[in-house]
PDB file of C-alpha atoms and ligand atoms in Angstrom:
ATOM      1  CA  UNK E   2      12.010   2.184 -21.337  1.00  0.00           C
ATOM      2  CA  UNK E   3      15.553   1.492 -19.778  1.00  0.00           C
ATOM      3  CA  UNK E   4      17.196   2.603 -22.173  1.00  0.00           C
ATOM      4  CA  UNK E   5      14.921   6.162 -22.613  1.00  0.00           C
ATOM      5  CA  UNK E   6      15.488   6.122 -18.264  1.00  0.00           C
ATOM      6  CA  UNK E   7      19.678   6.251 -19.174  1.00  0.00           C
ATOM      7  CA  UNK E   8      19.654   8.366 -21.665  1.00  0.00           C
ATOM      8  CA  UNK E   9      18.045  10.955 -19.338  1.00  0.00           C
ATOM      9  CA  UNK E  10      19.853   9.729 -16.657  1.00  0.00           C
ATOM     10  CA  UNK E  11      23.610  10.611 -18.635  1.00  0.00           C
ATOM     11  CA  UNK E  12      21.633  14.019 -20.122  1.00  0.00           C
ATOM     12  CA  UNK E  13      20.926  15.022 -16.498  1.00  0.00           C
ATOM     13  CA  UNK E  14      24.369  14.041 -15.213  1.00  0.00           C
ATOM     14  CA  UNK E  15      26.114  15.485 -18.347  1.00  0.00           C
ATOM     15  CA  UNK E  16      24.224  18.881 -17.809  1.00  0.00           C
ATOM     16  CA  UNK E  17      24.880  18.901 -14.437  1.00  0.00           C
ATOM     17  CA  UNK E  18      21.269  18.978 -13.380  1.00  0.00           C
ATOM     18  CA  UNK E  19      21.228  16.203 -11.571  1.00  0.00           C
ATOM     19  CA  UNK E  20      23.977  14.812  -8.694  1.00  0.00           C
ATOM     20  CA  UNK E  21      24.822  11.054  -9.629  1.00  0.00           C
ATOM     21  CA  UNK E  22      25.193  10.284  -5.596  1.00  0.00           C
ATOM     22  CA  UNK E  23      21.416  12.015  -5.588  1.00  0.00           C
ATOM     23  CA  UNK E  24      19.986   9.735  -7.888  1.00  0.00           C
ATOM     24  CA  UNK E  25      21.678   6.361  -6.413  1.00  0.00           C
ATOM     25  CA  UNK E  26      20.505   7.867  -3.030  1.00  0.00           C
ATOM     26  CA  UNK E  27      16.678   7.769  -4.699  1.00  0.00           C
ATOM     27  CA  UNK E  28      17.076   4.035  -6.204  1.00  0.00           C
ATOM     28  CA  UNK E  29      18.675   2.659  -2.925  1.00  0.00           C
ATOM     29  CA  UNK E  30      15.318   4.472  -0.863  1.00  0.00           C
ATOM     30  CA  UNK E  31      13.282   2.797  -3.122  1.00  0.00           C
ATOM     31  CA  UNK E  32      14.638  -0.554  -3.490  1.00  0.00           C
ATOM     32  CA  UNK E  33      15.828  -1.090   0.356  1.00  0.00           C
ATOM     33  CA  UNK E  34      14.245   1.006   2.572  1.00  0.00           C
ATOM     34  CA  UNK E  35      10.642   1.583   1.714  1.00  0.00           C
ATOM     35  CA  UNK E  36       8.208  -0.964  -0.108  1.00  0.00           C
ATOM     36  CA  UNK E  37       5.601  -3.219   1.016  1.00  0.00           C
ATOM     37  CA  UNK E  38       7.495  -4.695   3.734  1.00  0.00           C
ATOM     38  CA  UNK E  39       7.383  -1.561   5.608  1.00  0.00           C
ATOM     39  CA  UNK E  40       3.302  -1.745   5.654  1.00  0.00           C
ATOM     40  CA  UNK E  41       3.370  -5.333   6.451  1.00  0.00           C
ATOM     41  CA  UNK E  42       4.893  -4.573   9.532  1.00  0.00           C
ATOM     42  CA  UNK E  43       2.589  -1.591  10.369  1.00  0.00           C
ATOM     43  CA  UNK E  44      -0.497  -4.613  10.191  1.00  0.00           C
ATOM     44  CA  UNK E  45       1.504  -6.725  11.804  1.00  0.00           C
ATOM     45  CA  UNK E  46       2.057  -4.811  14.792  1.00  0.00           C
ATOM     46  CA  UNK E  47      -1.486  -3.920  15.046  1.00  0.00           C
ATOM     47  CA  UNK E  48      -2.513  -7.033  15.367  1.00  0.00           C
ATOM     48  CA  UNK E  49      -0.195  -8.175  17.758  1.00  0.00           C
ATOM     49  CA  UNK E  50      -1.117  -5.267  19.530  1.00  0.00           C
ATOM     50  CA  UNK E  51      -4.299  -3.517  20.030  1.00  0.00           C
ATOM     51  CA  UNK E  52      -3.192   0.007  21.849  1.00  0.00           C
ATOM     52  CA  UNK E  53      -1.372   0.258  18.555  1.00  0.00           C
ATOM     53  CA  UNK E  54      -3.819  -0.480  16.386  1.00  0.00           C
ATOM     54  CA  UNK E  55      -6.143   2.064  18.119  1.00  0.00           C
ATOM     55  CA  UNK E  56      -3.524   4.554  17.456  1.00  0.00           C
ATOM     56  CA  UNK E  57      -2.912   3.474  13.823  1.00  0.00           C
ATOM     57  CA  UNK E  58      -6.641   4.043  13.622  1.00  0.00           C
ATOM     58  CA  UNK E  59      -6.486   7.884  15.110  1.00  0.00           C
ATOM     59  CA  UNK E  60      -3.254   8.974  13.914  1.00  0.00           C
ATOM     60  CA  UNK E  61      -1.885   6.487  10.865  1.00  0.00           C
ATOM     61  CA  UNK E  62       1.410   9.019  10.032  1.00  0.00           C
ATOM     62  CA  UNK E  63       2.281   9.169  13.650  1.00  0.00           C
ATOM     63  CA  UNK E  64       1.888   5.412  14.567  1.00  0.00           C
ATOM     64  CA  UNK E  65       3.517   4.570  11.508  1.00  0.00           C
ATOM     65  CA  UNK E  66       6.685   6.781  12.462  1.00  0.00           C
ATOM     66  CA  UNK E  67       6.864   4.785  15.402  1.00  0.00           C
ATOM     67  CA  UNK E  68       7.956   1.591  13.664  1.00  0.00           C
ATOM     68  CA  UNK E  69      10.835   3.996  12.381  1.00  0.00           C
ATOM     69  CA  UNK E  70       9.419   5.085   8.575  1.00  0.00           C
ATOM     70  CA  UNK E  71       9.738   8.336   6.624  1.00  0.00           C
ATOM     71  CA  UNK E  72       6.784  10.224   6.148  1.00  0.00           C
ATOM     72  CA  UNK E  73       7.496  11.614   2.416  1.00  0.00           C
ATOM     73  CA  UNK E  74       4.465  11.120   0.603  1.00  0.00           C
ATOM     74  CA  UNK E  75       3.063   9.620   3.549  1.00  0.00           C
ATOM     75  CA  UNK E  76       2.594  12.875   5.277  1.00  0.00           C
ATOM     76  CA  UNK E  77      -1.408  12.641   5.470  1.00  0.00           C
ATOM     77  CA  UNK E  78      -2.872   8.709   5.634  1.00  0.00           C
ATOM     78  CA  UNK E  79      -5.468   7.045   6.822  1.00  0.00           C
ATOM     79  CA  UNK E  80      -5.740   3.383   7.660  1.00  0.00           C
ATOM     80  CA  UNK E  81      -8.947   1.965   6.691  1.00  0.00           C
ATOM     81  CA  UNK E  82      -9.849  -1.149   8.717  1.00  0.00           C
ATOM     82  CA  UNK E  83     -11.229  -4.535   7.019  1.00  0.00           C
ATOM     83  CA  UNK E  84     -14.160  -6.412   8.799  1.00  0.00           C
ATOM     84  CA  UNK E  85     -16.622  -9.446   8.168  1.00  0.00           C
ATOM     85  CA  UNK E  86     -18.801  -6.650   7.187  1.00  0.00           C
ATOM     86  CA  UNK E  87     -16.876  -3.956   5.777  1.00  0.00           C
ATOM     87  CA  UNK E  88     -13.981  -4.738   2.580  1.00  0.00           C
ATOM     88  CA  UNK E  89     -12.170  -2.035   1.923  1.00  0.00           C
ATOM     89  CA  UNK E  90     -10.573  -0.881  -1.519  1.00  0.00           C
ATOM     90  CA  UNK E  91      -8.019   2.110  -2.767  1.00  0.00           C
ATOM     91  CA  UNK E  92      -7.793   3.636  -6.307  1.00  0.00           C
ATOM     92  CA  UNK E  93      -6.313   7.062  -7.342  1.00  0.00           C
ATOM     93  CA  UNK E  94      -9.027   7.800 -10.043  1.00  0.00           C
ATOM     94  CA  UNK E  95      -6.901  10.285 -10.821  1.00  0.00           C
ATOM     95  CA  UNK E  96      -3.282   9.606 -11.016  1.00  0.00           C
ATOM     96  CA  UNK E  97      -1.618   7.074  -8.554  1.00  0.00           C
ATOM     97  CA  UNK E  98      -1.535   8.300  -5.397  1.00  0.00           C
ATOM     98  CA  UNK E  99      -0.190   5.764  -3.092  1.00  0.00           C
ATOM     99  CA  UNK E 100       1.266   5.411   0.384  1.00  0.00           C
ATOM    100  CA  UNK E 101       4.980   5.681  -0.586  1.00  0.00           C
ATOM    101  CA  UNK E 102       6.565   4.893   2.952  1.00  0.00           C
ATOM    102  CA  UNK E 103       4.294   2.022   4.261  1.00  0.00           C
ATOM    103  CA  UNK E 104       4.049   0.083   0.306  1.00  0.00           C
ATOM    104  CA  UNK E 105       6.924   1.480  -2.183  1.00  0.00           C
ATOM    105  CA  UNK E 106       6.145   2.620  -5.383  1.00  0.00           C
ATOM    106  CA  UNK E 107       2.602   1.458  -6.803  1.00  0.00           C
ATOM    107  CA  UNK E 108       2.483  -1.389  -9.173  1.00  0.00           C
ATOM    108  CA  UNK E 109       1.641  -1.007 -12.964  1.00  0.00           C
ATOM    109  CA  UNK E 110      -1.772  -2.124 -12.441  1.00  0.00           C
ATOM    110  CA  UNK E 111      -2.414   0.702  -9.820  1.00  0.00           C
ATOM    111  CA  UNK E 112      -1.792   3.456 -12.326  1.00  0.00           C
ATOM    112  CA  UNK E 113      -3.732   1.847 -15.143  1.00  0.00           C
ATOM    113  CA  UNK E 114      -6.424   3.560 -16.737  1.00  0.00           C
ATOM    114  CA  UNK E 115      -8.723   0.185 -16.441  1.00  0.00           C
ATOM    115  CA  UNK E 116      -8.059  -0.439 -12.638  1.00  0.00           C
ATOM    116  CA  UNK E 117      -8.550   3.687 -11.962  1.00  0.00           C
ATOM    117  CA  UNK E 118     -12.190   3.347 -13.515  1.00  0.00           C
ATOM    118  CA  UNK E 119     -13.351  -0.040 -13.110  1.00  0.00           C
ATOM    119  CA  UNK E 120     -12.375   0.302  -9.360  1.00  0.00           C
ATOM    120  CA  UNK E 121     -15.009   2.568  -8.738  1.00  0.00           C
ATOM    121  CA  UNK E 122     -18.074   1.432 -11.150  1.00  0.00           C
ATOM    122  CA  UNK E 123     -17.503  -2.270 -10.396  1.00  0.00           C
ATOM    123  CA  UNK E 124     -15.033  -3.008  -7.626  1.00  0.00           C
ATOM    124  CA  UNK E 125     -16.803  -6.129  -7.286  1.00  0.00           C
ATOM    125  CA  UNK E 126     -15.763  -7.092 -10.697  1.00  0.00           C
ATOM    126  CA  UNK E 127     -12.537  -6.380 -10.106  1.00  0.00           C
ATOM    127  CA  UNK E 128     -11.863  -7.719  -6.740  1.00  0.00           C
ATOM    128  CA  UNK E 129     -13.259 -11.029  -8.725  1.00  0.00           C
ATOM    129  CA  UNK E 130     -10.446 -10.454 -11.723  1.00  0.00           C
ATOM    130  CA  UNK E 131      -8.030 -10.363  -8.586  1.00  0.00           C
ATOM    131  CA  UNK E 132      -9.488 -13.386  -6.992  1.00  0.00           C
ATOM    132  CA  UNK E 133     -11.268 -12.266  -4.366  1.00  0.00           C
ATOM    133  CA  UNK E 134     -15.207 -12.774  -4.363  1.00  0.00           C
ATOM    134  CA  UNK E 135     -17.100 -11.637  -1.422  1.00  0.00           C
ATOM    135  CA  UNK E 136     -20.203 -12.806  -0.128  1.00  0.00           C
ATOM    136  CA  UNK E 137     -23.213  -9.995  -0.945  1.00  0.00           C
ATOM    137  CA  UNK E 138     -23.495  -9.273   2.316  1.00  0.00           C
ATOM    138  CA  UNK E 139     -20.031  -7.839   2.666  1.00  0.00           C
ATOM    139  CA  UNK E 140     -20.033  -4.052   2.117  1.00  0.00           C
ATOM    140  CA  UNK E 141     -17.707  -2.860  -0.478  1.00  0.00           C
ATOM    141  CA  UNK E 142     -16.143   0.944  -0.118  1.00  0.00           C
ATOM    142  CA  UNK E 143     -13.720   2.590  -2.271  1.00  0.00           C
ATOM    143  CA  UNK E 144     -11.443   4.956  -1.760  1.00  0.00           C
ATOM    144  CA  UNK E 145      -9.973   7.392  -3.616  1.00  0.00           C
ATOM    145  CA  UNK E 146      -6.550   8.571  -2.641  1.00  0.00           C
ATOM    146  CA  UNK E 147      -5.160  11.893  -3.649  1.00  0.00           C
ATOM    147  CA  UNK E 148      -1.380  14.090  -3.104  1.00  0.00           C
ATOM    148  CA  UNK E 149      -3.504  15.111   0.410  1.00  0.00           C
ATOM    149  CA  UNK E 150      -4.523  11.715   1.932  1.00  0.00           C
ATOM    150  CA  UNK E 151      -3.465   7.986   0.994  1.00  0.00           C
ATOM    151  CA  UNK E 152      -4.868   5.220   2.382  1.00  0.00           C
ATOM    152  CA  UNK E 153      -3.541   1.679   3.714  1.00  0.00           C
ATOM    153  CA  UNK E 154      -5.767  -1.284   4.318  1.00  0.00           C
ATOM    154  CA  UNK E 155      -5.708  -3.091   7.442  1.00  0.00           C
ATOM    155  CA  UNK E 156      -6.690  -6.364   6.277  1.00  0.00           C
ATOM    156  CA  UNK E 157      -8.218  -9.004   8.389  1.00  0.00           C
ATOM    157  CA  UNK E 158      -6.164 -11.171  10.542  1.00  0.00           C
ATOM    158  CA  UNK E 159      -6.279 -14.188   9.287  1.00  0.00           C
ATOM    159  CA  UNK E 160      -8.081 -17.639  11.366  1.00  0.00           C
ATOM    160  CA  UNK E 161      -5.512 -19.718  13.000  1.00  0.00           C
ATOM    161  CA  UNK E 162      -3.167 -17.247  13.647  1.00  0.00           C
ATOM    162  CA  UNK E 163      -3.117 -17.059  17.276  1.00  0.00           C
ATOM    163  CA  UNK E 164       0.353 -17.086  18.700  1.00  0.00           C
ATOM    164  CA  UNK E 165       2.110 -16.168  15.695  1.00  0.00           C
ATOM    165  CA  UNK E 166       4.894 -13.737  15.867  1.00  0.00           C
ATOM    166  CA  UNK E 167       4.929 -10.411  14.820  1.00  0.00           C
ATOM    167  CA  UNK E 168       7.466 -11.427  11.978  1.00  0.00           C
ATOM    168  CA  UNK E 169       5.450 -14.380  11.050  1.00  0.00           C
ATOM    169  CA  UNK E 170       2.254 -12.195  10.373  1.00  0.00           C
ATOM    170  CA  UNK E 171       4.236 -10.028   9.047  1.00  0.00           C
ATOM    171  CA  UNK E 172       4.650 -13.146   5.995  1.00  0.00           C
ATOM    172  CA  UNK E 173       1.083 -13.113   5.465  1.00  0.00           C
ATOM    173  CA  UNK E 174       0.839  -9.692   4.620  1.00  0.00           C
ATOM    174  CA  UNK E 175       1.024  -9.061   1.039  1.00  0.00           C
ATOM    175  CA  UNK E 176       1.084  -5.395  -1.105  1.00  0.00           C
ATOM    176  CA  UNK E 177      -2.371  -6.266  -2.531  1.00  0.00           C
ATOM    177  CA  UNK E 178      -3.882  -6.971   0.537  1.00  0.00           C
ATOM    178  CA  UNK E 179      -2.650  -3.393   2.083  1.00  0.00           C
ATOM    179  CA  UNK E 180      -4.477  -1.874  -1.463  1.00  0.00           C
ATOM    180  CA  UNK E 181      -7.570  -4.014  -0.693  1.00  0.00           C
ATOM    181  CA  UNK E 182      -7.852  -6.155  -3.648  1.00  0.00           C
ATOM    182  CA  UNK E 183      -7.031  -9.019  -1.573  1.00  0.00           C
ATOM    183  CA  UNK E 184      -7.083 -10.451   1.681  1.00  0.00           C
ATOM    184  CA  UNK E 185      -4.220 -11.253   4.245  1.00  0.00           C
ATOM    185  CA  UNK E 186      -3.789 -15.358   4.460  1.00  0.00           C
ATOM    186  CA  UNK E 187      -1.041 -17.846   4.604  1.00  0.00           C
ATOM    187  CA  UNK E 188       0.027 -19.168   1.042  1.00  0.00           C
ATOM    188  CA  UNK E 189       0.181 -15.118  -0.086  1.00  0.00           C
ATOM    189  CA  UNK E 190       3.181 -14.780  -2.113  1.00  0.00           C
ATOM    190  CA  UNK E 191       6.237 -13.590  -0.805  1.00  0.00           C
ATOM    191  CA  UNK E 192       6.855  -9.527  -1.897  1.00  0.00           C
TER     192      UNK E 192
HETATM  193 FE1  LIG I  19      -2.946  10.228  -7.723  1.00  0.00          FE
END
Protein backbone atom coordinates (compact mmCIF):
# COMPACT_ATOMS: atom_id res chain seq x y z
CA UNK A 1 0.00 0.00 0.00
CA UNK A 2 3.00 2.46 0.67
CA UNK A 3 4.52 1.85 -1.98
CA UNK A 4 1.11 2.13 -4.49
CA UNK A 5 0.57 5.71 -2.02
CA UNK A 6 4.37 6.93 -3.59
CA UNK A 7 4.03 5.97 -6.70
CA UNK A 8 0.95 8.24 -6.97
CA UNK A 9 2.40 10.54 -4.84
CA UNK A 10 5.76 11.09 -7.53
CA UNK A 11 2.92 10.63 -10.61
CA UNK A 12 1.00 13.57 -9.10
CA UNK A 13 4.10 15.63 -8.35
CA UNK A 14 5.75 14.65 -11.70
CA UNK A 15 2.50 15.79 -13.60
CA UNK A 16 2.25 18.68 -11.77
CA UNK A 17 -1.17 17.93 -10.40
CA UNK A 18 -0.44 18.03 -7.17
CA UNK A 19 1.85 20.83 -5.01
CA UNK A 20 4.44 18.77 -2.83
CA UNK A 21 4.12 21.68 0.06
CA UNK A 22 0.09 20.81 -0.43
CA UNK A 23 0.40 17.36 0.30
CA UNK A 24 2.97 17.70 3.41
CA UNK A 25 0.48 20.47 4.50
CA UNK A 26 -2.39 17.45 4.44
CA UNK A 27 -0.06 14.75 6.36
CA UNK A 28 1.13 17.36 9.01
CA UNK A 29 -3.07 18.29 9.57
CA UNK A 30 -3.56 14.88 9.99
CA UNK A 31 -0.84 13.66 12.07
CA UNK A 32 -0.51 16.90 14.49
CA UNK A 33 -3.33 18.87 14.52
CA UNK A 34 -6.50 16.87 14.38
CA UNK A 35 -7.07 13.22 15.82
CA UNK A 36 -8.62 11.90 18.82
CA UNK A 37 -6.99 14.16 21.14
CA UNK A 38 -8.90 16.99 19.84
CA UNK A 39 -12.38 15.13 20.92
CA UNK A 40 -10.95 14.13 24.16
CA UNK A 41 -10.71 17.52 25.05
CA UNK A 42 -14.20 18.51 23.75
CA UNK A 43 -15.53 15.62 26.67
CA UNK A 44 -13.26 16.79 28.82
CA UNK A 45 -14.34 20.21 28.97
CA UNK A 46 -17.86 19.24 29.22
CA UNK A 47 -17.48 17.61 32.06
CA UNK A 48 -15.55 19.95 33.84
CA UNK A 49 -18.04 22.24 32.83
CA UNK A 50 -21.68 22.02 32.48
CA UNK A 51 -22.69 25.52 30.57
CA UNK A 52 -20.42 23.91 28.03
CA UNK A 53 -21.70 20.81 27.87
CA UNK A 54 -25.24 22.28 27.43
CA UNK A 55 -23.89 24.08 24.53
CA UNK A 56 -22.01 21.05 23.08
CA UNK A 57 -25.44 19.51 23.36
CA UNK A 58 -27.34 22.48 21.22
CA UNK A 59 -24.71 23.49 18.95
CA UNK A 60 -21.71 20.61 18.77
CA UNK A 61 -19.75 22.59 15.58
CA UNK A 62 -19.93 25.83 17.40
CA UNK A 63 -18.86 24.64 20.95
CA UNK A 64 -16.34 22.62 19.43
CA UNK A 65 -14.78 25.78 17.57
CA UNK A 66 -14.47 27.21 20.81
CA UNK A 67 -11.72 24.89 22.02
CA UNK A 68 -9.96 26.28 18.76
CA UNK A 69 -10.74 23.22 15.98
CA UNK A 70 -11.40 23.35 12.24
CA UNK A 71 -14.67 22.54 11.15
CA UNK A 72 -13.75 20.62 7.71
CA UNK A 73 -15.73 17.65 7.70
CA UNK A 74 -17.01 18.61 10.92
CA UNK A 75 -19.24 21.22 9.52
CA UNK A 76 -22.66 19.49 10.71
CA UNK A 77 -22.27 17.16 14.18
CA UNK A 78 -24.08 16.16 16.75
CA UNK A 79 -22.93 15.01 20.15
CA UNK A 80 -24.87 12.19 21.39
CA UNK A 81 -24.79 11.93 25.21
CA UNK A 82 -24.11 8.45 27.14
CA UNK A 83 -26.27 7.67 30.30
CA UNK A 84 -26.94 4.70 32.83
CA UNK A 85 -29.80 4.26 30.57
CA UNK A 86 -28.96 5.26 27.22
CA UNK A 87 -25.34 3.72 25.29
CA UNK A 88 -24.78 5.26 22.40
CA UNK A 89 -23.06 3.84 19.12
CA UNK A 90 -21.84 5.39 15.49
CA UNK A 91 -21.45 3.46 12.17
CA UNK A 92 -21.40 4.89 8.57
CA UNK A 93 -23.43 1.94 7.01
CA UNK A 94 -22.47 3.42 4.15
CA UNK A 95 -18.99 4.57 3.75
CA UNK A 96 -17.04 6.04 6.80
CA UNK A 97 -18.26 9.07 7.69
CA UNK A 98 -16.55 10.28 10.72
CA UNK A 99 -15.98 13.44 12.72
CA UNK A 100 -12.63 14.47 11.11
CA UNK A 101 -11.77 17.54 13.45
CA UNK A 102 -12.81 16.22 16.96
CA UNK A 103 -11.23 12.18 16.18
CA UNK A 104 -8.74 12.17 12.99
CA UNK A 105 -9.14 9.89 10.39
CA UNK A 106 -11.36 6.69 11.24
CA UNK A 107 -9.66 3.51 12.08
CA UNK A 108 -9.64 0.39 9.73
CA UNK A 109 -12.24 -1.23 11.67
CA UNK A 110 -14.66 1.79 11.17
CA UNK A 111 -14.71 1.40 7.42
CA UNK A 112 -15.01 -2.37 7.43
CA UNK A 113 -17.71 -4.00 5.77
CA UNK A 114 -18.31 -6.34 9.07
CA UNK A 115 -18.38 -3.40 11.65
CA UNK A 116 -20.76 -1.21 8.96
CA UNK A 117 -23.40 -4.18 9.12
CA UNK A 118 -23.04 -5.93 12.25
CA UNK A 119 -23.24 -2.45 13.98
CA UNK A 120 -26.66 -2.10 13.18
CA UNK A 121 -28.25 -5.84 13.32
CA UNK A 122 -26.33 -6.70 16.51
CA UNK A 123 -24.53 -3.81 18.16
CA UNK A 124 -24.80 -5.77 21.18
CA UNK A 125 -22.65 -8.37 19.68
CA UNK A 126 -20.30 -6.16 18.76
CA UNK A 127 -19.95 -3.88 21.63
CA UNK A 128 -19.25 -7.55 23.34
CA UNK A 129 -16.33 -8.35 20.50
CA UNK A 130 -15.03 -4.82 21.74
CA UNK A 131 -15.37 -5.62 25.35
CA UNK A 132 -18.04 -3.87 26.43
CA UNK A 133 -21.23 -5.85 27.70
CA UNK A 134 -24.08 -3.91 28.98
CA UNK A 135 -26.58 -4.82 31.34
CA UNK A 136 -30.22 -5.50 29.35
CA UNK A 137 -31.56 -2.78 30.78
CA UNK A 138 -29.26 -0.32 29.10
CA UNK A 139 -30.77 1.00 25.84
CA UNK A 140 -28.65 0.57 22.86
CA UNK A 141 -29.03 3.29 19.78
CA UNK A 142 -27.12 3.46 16.69
CA UNK A 143 -26.29 5.95 14.64
CA UNK A 144 -25.62 6.29 11.33
CA UNK A 145 -23.40 9.09 10.23
CA UNK A 146 -23.39 10.46 6.74
CA UNK A 147 -21.19 13.56 4.52
CA UNK A 148 -24.33 15.79 6.27
CA UNK A 149 -24.11 14.96 10.03
CA UNK A 150 -21.35 12.99 12.14
CA UNK A 151 -21.70 12.17 15.41
CA UNK A 152 -19.33 12.17 18.65
CA UNK A 153 -20.12 10.29 21.80
CA UNK A 154 -20.05 11.89 25.04
CA UNK A 155 -19.20 9.06 27.11
CA UNK A 156 -19.89 8.80 30.74
CA UNK A 157 -17.68 10.37 33.24
CA UNK A 158 -16.17 7.97 34.86
CA UNK A 159 -16.74 7.19 39.17
CA UNK A 160 -14.00 8.64 41.17
CA UNK A 161 -13.20 11.31 39.11
CA UNK A 162 -14.11 14.21 41.10
CA UNK A 163 -11.43 16.84 41.18
CA UNK A 164 -9.58 15.72 38.30
CA UNK A 165 -8.26 18.21 35.90
CA UNK A 166 -9.42 18.94 32.69
CA UNK A 167 -6.09 17.41 31.24
CA UNK A 168 -6.33 14.45 33.43
CA UNK A 169 -9.89 13.51 32.05
CA UNK A 170 -8.79 14.36 29.14
CA UNK A 171 -6.34 10.76 29.67
CA UNK A 172 -9.32 8.79 30.13
CA UNK A 173 -10.82 9.60 27.03
CA UNK A 174 -10.06 7.21 24.38
CA UNK A 175 -11.08 7.27 20.26
CA UNK A 176 -13.36 4.23 20.87
CA UNK A 177 -15.11 5.60 23.56
CA UNK A 178 -15.96 8.98 21.42
CA UNK A 179 -17.35 6.14 18.56
CA UNK A 180 -19.29 4.38 21.37
CA UNK A 181 -17.90 0.99 21.35
CA UNK A 182 -16.44 1.64 24.61
CA UNK A 183 -16.65 3.47 27.65
CA UNK A 184 -14.44 6.35 29.15
CA UNK A 185 -12.34 4.82 32.36
CA UNK A 186 -8.91 5.01 33.76
CA UNK A 187 -6.55 2.14 32.45
CA UNK A 188 -7.90 3.19 28.61
CA UNK A 189 -4.95 3.12 26.48
CA UNK A 190 -3.13 6.03 25.64
CA UNK A 191 -4.09 7.32 21.71
FE1 LIG B 1 -19.76 7.54 5.14
Amino acid sequence: MSLRVKALESLLVEKGLVDPAALDALVDTYENKVGPRNGARVVARAWSDPAYKARLLANAPEAIAELGYRPEQGEHMMVLENTPQVHNMVVCTLCSCYPWPVLGLPPVWYKSAPYRSRAVIDPRGVLREFGLELPDEVEVRVWDSTAELRYLVLPERPAGTEGMSEEELADLVSRDAMVGVAKAGVGVAKL
